[in-house]
Short mmCIF file of C-alpha atoms in Angstrom, two decimals:
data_model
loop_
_atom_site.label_atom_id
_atom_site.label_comp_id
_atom_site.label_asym_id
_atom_site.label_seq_id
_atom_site.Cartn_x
_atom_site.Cartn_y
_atom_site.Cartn_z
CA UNK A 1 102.54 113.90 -145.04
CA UNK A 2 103.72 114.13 -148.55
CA UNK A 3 106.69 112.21 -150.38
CA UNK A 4 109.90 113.82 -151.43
CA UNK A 5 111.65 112.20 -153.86
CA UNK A 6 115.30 113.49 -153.42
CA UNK A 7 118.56 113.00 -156.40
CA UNK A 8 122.12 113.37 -154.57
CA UNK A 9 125.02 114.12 -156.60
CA UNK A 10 128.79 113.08 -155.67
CA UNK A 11 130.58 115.43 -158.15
CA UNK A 12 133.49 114.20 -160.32
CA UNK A 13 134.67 114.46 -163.89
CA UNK A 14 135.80 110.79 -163.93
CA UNK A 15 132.75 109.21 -162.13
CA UNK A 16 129.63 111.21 -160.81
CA UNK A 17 127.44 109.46 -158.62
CA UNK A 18 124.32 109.80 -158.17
CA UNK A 19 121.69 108.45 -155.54
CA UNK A 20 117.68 108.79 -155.49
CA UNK A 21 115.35 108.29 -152.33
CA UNK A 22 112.55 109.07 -151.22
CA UNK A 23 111.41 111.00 -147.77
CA UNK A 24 108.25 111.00 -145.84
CA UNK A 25 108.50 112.27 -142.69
CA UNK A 26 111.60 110.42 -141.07
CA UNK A 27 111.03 107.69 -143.27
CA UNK A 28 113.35 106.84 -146.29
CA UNK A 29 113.45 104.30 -148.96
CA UNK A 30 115.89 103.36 -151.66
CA UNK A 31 114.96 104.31 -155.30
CA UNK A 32 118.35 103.89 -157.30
CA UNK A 33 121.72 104.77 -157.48
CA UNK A 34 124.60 104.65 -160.04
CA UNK A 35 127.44 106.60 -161.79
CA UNK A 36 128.15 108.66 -164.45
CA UNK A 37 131.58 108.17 -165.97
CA UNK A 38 132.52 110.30 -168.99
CA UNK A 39 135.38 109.14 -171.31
CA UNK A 40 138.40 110.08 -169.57
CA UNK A 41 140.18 110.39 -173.37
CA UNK A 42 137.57 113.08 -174.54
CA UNK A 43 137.72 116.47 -174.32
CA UNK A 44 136.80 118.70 -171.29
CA UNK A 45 133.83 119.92 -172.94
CA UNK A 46 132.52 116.80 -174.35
CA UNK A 47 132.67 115.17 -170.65
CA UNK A 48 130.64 118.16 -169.10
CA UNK A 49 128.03 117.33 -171.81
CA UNK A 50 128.14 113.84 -171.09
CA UNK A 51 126.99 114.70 -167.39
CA UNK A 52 124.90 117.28 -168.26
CA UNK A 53 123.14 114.72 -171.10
CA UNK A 54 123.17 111.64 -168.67
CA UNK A 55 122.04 113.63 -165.27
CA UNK A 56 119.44 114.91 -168.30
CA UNK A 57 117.85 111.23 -168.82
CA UNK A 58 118.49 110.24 -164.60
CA UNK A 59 115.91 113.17 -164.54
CA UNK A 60 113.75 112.42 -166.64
CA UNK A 61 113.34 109.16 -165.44
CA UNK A 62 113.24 109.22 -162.33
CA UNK A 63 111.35 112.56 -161.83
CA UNK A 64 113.07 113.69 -158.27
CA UNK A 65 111.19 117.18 -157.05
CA UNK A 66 114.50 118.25 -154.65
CA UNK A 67 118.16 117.60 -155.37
CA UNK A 68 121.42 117.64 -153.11
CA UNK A 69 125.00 117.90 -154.37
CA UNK A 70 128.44 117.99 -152.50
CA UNK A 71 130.01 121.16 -152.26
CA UNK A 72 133.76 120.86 -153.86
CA UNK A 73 136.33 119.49 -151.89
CA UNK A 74 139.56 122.26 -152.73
CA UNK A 75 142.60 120.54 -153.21
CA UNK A 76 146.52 121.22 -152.92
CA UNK A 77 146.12 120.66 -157.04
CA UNK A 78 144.76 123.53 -158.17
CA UNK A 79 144.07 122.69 -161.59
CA UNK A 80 142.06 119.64 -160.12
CA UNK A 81 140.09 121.49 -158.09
CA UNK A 82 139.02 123.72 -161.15
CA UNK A 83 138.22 120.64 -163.10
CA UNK A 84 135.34 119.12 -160.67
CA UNK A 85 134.11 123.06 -159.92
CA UNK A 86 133.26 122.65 -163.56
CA UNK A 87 132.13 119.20 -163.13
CA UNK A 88 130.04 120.35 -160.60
CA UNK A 89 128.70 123.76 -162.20
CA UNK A 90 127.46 121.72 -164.95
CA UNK A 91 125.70 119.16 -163.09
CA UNK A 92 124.09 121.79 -160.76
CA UNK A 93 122.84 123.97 -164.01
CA UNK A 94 121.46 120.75 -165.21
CA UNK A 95 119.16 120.31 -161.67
CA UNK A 96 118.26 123.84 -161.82
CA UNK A 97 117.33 123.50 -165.73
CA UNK A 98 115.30 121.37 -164.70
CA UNK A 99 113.38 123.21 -161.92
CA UNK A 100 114.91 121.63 -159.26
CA UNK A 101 115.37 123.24 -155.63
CA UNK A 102 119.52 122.51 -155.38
CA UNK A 103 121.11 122.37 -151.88
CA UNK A 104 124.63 122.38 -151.20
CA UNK A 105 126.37 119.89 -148.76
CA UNK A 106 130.08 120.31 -147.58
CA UNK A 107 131.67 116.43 -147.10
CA UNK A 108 132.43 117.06 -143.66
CA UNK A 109 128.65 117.65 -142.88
CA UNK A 110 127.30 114.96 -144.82
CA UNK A 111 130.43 112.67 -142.62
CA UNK A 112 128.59 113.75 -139.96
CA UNK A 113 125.23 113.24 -140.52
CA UNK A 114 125.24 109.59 -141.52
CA UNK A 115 128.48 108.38 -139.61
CA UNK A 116 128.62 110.98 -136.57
CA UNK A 117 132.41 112.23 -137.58
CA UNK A 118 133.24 114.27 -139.98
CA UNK A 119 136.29 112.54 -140.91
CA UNK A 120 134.40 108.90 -141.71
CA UNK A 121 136.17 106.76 -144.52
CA UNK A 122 134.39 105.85 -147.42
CA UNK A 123 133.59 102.10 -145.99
CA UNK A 124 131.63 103.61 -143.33
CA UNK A 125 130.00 106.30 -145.23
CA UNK A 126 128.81 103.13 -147.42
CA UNK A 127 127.94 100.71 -144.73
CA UNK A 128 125.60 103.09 -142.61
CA UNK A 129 124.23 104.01 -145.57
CA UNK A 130 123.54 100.17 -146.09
CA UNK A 131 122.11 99.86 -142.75
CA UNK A 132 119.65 103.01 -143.11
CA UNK A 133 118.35 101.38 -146.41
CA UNK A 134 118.94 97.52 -146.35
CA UNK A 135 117.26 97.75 -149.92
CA UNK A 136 119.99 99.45 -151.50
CA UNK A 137 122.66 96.76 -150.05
CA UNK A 138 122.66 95.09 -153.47
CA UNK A 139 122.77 98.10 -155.89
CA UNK A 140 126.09 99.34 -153.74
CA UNK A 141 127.67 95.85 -154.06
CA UNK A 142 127.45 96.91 -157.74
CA UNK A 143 128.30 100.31 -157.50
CA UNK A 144 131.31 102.68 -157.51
CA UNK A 145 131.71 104.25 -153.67
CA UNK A 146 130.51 107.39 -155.55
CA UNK A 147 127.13 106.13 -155.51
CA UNK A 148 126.93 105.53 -152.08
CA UNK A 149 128.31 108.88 -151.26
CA UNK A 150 125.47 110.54 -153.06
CA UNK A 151 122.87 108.20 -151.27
CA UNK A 152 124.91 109.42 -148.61
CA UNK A 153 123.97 113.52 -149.87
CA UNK A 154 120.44 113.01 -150.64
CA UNK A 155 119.91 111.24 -146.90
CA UNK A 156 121.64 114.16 -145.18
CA UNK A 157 119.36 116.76 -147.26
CA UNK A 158 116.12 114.47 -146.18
CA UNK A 159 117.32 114.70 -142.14
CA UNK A 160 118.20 118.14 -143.04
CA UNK A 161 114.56 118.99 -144.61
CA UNK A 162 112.83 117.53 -141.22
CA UNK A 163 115.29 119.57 -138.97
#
């Protein structure tokens, strides 16, 4: 049985978050997890390079061989929307620059994976990912919710994987 080492991505131009485990078989363990949060002040295309130049070194790092992202969450605020489609079109250009596999995850599904509704807060999205991986209790005590929504992405796409 080989080990996957999976990255999740939580899309967002303020604060990305990202999430790393690993999968063998239907067992997962905590790597890391953390955000990415551009300067808010700079300009559109100097916070797209910021992801794309810190998802860059999270790669290189870490050295994950599949990655799982959030598919974009469309809005009433249309030029919102736009901004995290480019958000996430940068980060997902990045994983695939990279070589990595990408698979897409709509919120809803990833709700549902973890929590068993698809319309699970935040809170629980974080606390069952706490109880899946006890290890990565501490890291999300330090972390932005973001992070434990892409733990949250990267443990869907490792059930999904052994479906």
């Amino acid at each position: 049985m080989t080990t996957t080492r999976i990255i999740g991505i939580d899309p967002g131009l303020v604060s990305t978050g990202w999430g790393i485990i690993e999968s063998k078989g239907s067992s997962l363990t905590f790597v890391d997890c953390g955000t990415i949060a551009p300067n808010v002040k700079a300009p559109l295309s100097e916070r797209l390079h910021a992801l794309y130049a810190d998802l860059t070194r999270i790669i290189e790092l870490y050295k994950p061989t599949s990655a799982a992202i959030e598919e974009t969450f469309v809005t009433a605020n249309g030029a919102s929307t736009l901004k995290l489609g480019q958000a996430r079109g940068a980060l997902i250009v990045t994983l695939a620059a990279k070589g990595l596999p990408v698979a897409e995850y709509a919120t809803r599904s990833v709700k549902k994976a973890l929590v068993g509704t698809g319309t699970a807060d935040k809170n629980q999205v974080s606390q069952m990912v706490g109880v899946l991986m006890p290890a990565a209790r501490a890291a999300l005590a330090a972390c932005k919710h973001d992070a434990a929504d892409a733990l949250a992405i990267a443990i869907c796409h490792a059930h999904s994987r052994g479906a």
